mmCIF file of C-alpha atoms in Angstrom:
data_model
loop_
_atom_site.group_PDB
_atom_site.id
_atom_site.type_symbol
_atom_site.label_atom_id
_atom_site.label_comp_id
_atom_site.label_asym_id
_atom_site.label_seq_id
_atom_site.Cartn_x
_atom_site.Cartn_y
_atom_site.Cartn_z
ATOM 1 C CA MET A 1 3.327 -12.039 5.972
ATOM 2 C CA ILE A 2 4.727 -8.864 5.501
ATOM 3 C CA ILE A 3 5.988 -9.296 1.889
ATOM 4 C CA PRO A 4 9.464 -6.588 1.226
ATOM 5 C CA TRP A 5 8.346 -4.372 -1.392
ATOM 6 C CA GLU A 6 11.733 -4.045 -2.763
ATOM 7 C CA GLN A 7 11.225 -8.050 -3.819
ATOM 8 C CA ILE A 8 7.836 -6.849 -6.018
ATOM 9 C CA ASP A 9 8.478 -5.906 -9.274
ATOM 10 C CA PRO A 10 8.094 -2.191 -9.970
ATOM 11 C CA GLU A 11 5.098 -2.372 -12.183
ATOM 12 C CA THR A 12 3.031 -5.275 -10.511
ATOM 13 C CA LEU A 13 3.527 -2.640 -7.365
ATOM 14 C CA SER A 14 2.741 0.675 -9.063
ATOM 15 C CA ARG A 15 -1.014 -1.957 -9.521
ATOM 16 C CA LEU A 16 -1.153 -2.857 -6.278
ATOM 17 C CA ILE A 17 -1.067 0.624 -4.517
ATOM 18 C CA GLU A 18 -2.660 1.938 -7.610
ATOM 19 C CA SER A 19 -5.877 -0.264 -6.729
ATOM 20 C CA PHE A 20 -5.081 0.224 -3.070
ATOM 21 C CA VAL A 21 -6.166 3.602 -3.635
ATOM 22 C CA LEU A 22 -8.479 3.374 -5.828
ATOM 23 C CA ARG A 23 -10.622 1.693 -3.046
ATOM 24 C CA GLU A 24 -9.623 2.946 -0.030
ATOM 25 C CA GLY A 25 -12.455 6.326 -0.290
ATOM 26 C CA THR A 26 -9.828 8.446 2.270
ATOM 27 C CA ASP A 27 -11.101 11.635 2.508
ATOM 28 C CA TYR A 28 -7.913 14.368 2.287
ATOM 29 C CA GLY A 29 -9.211 16.941 3.784
ATOM 30 C CA GLU A 30 -9.531 20.660 2.586
ATOM 31 C CA HIS A 31 -6.845 20.056 -0.534
ATOM 32 C CA GLU A 32 -7.913 16.742 -3.410
ATOM 33 C CA LYS A 33 -4.913 14.451 -4.122
ATOM 34 C CA THR A 34 -4.452 13.549 -7.599
ATOM 35 C CA LEU A 35 -4.070 9.938 -7.861
ATOM 36 C CA GLU A 36 -0.667 9.936 -8.489
ATOM 37 C CA GLN A 37 0.391 11.588 -5.354
ATOM 38 C CA LYS A 38 -1.741 9.525 -3.413
ATOM 39 C CA VAL A 39 0.041 6.509 -5.287
ATOM 40 C CA GLU A 40 3.281 8.552 -4.485
ATOM 41 C CA ASP A 41 2.227 8.696 -0.647
ATOM 42 C CA VAL A 42 1.560 5.317 -0.403
ATOM 43 C CA ARG A 43 4.720 4.839 -2.064
ATOM 44 C CA ARG A 44 6.602 6.446 0.345
ATOM 45 C CA GLN A 45 5.334 4.965 3.532
ATOM 46 C CA LEU A 46 6.401 1.552 2.599
ATOM 47 C CA ARG A 47 9.736 2.793 1.463
ATOM 48 C CA CYS A 48 9.896 5.014 4.608
ATOM 49 C CA GLY A 49 8.320 1.308 6.434
ATOM 50 C CA GLU A 50 4.949 2.928 7.920
ATOM 51 C CA ALA A 51 3.134 0.882 5.665
ATOM 52 C CA VAL A 52 3.866 -2.571 5.015
ATOM 53 C CA LEU A 53 2.670 -4.980 1.422
ATOM 54 C CA VAL A 54 0.644 -8.543 3.737
ATOM 55 C CA TRP A 55 -0.240 -11.335 2.313
ATOM 56 C CA SER A 56 -3.358 -12.621 3.663
ATOM 57 C CA GLU A 57 -2.843 -16.790 3.551
ATOM 58 C CA LEU A 58 -7.002 -16.832 4.494
ATOM 59 C CA THR A 59 -7.826 -14.999 1.521
ATOM 60 C CA GLU A 60 -5.184 -15.779 -0.709
ATOM 61 C CA SER A 61 -4.616 -12.045 -1.528
ATOM 62 C CA ILE A 62 -2.231 -9.391 -0.467
ATOM 63 C CA ASN A 63 -3.391 -5.755 0.923
ATOM 64 C CA ILE A 64 -1.044 -2.652 2.193
ATOM 65 C CA MET A 65 -1.736 -1.443 6.086
ATOM 66 C CA PRO A 66 -0.120 0.839 8.584
ATOM 67 C CA ARG A 67 3.144 -1.361 9.977
ATOM 68 C CA GLY A 68 1.115 -0.601 13.424
ATOM 69 C CA GLN A 69 -2.026 -2.313 12.548
ATOM 70 C CA PHE A 70 0.133 -5.549 11.118
ATOM 71 C CA ARG A 71 -0.382 -8.157 13.758
ATOM 72 C CA PRO A 72 0.934 -11.587 12.779
ATOM 73 C CA ASP A 73 -1.174 -14.751 13.296
#
């Protein structure tokens, strides 16, 4: 189920994004980005609809994923 990011407390959203960024381990190419830059990139993706917050009832957890990868059960 998609959770509207606008309904999440701003501090909680920041912590969710930071946790996501820290566990992703993504390669950002030639130029390494700071944690703050990575967090802002994800926040921008949520704002413009490229990424979504997804609640999994099966695992009782929330994740961030590209909108195109979300497959409702």
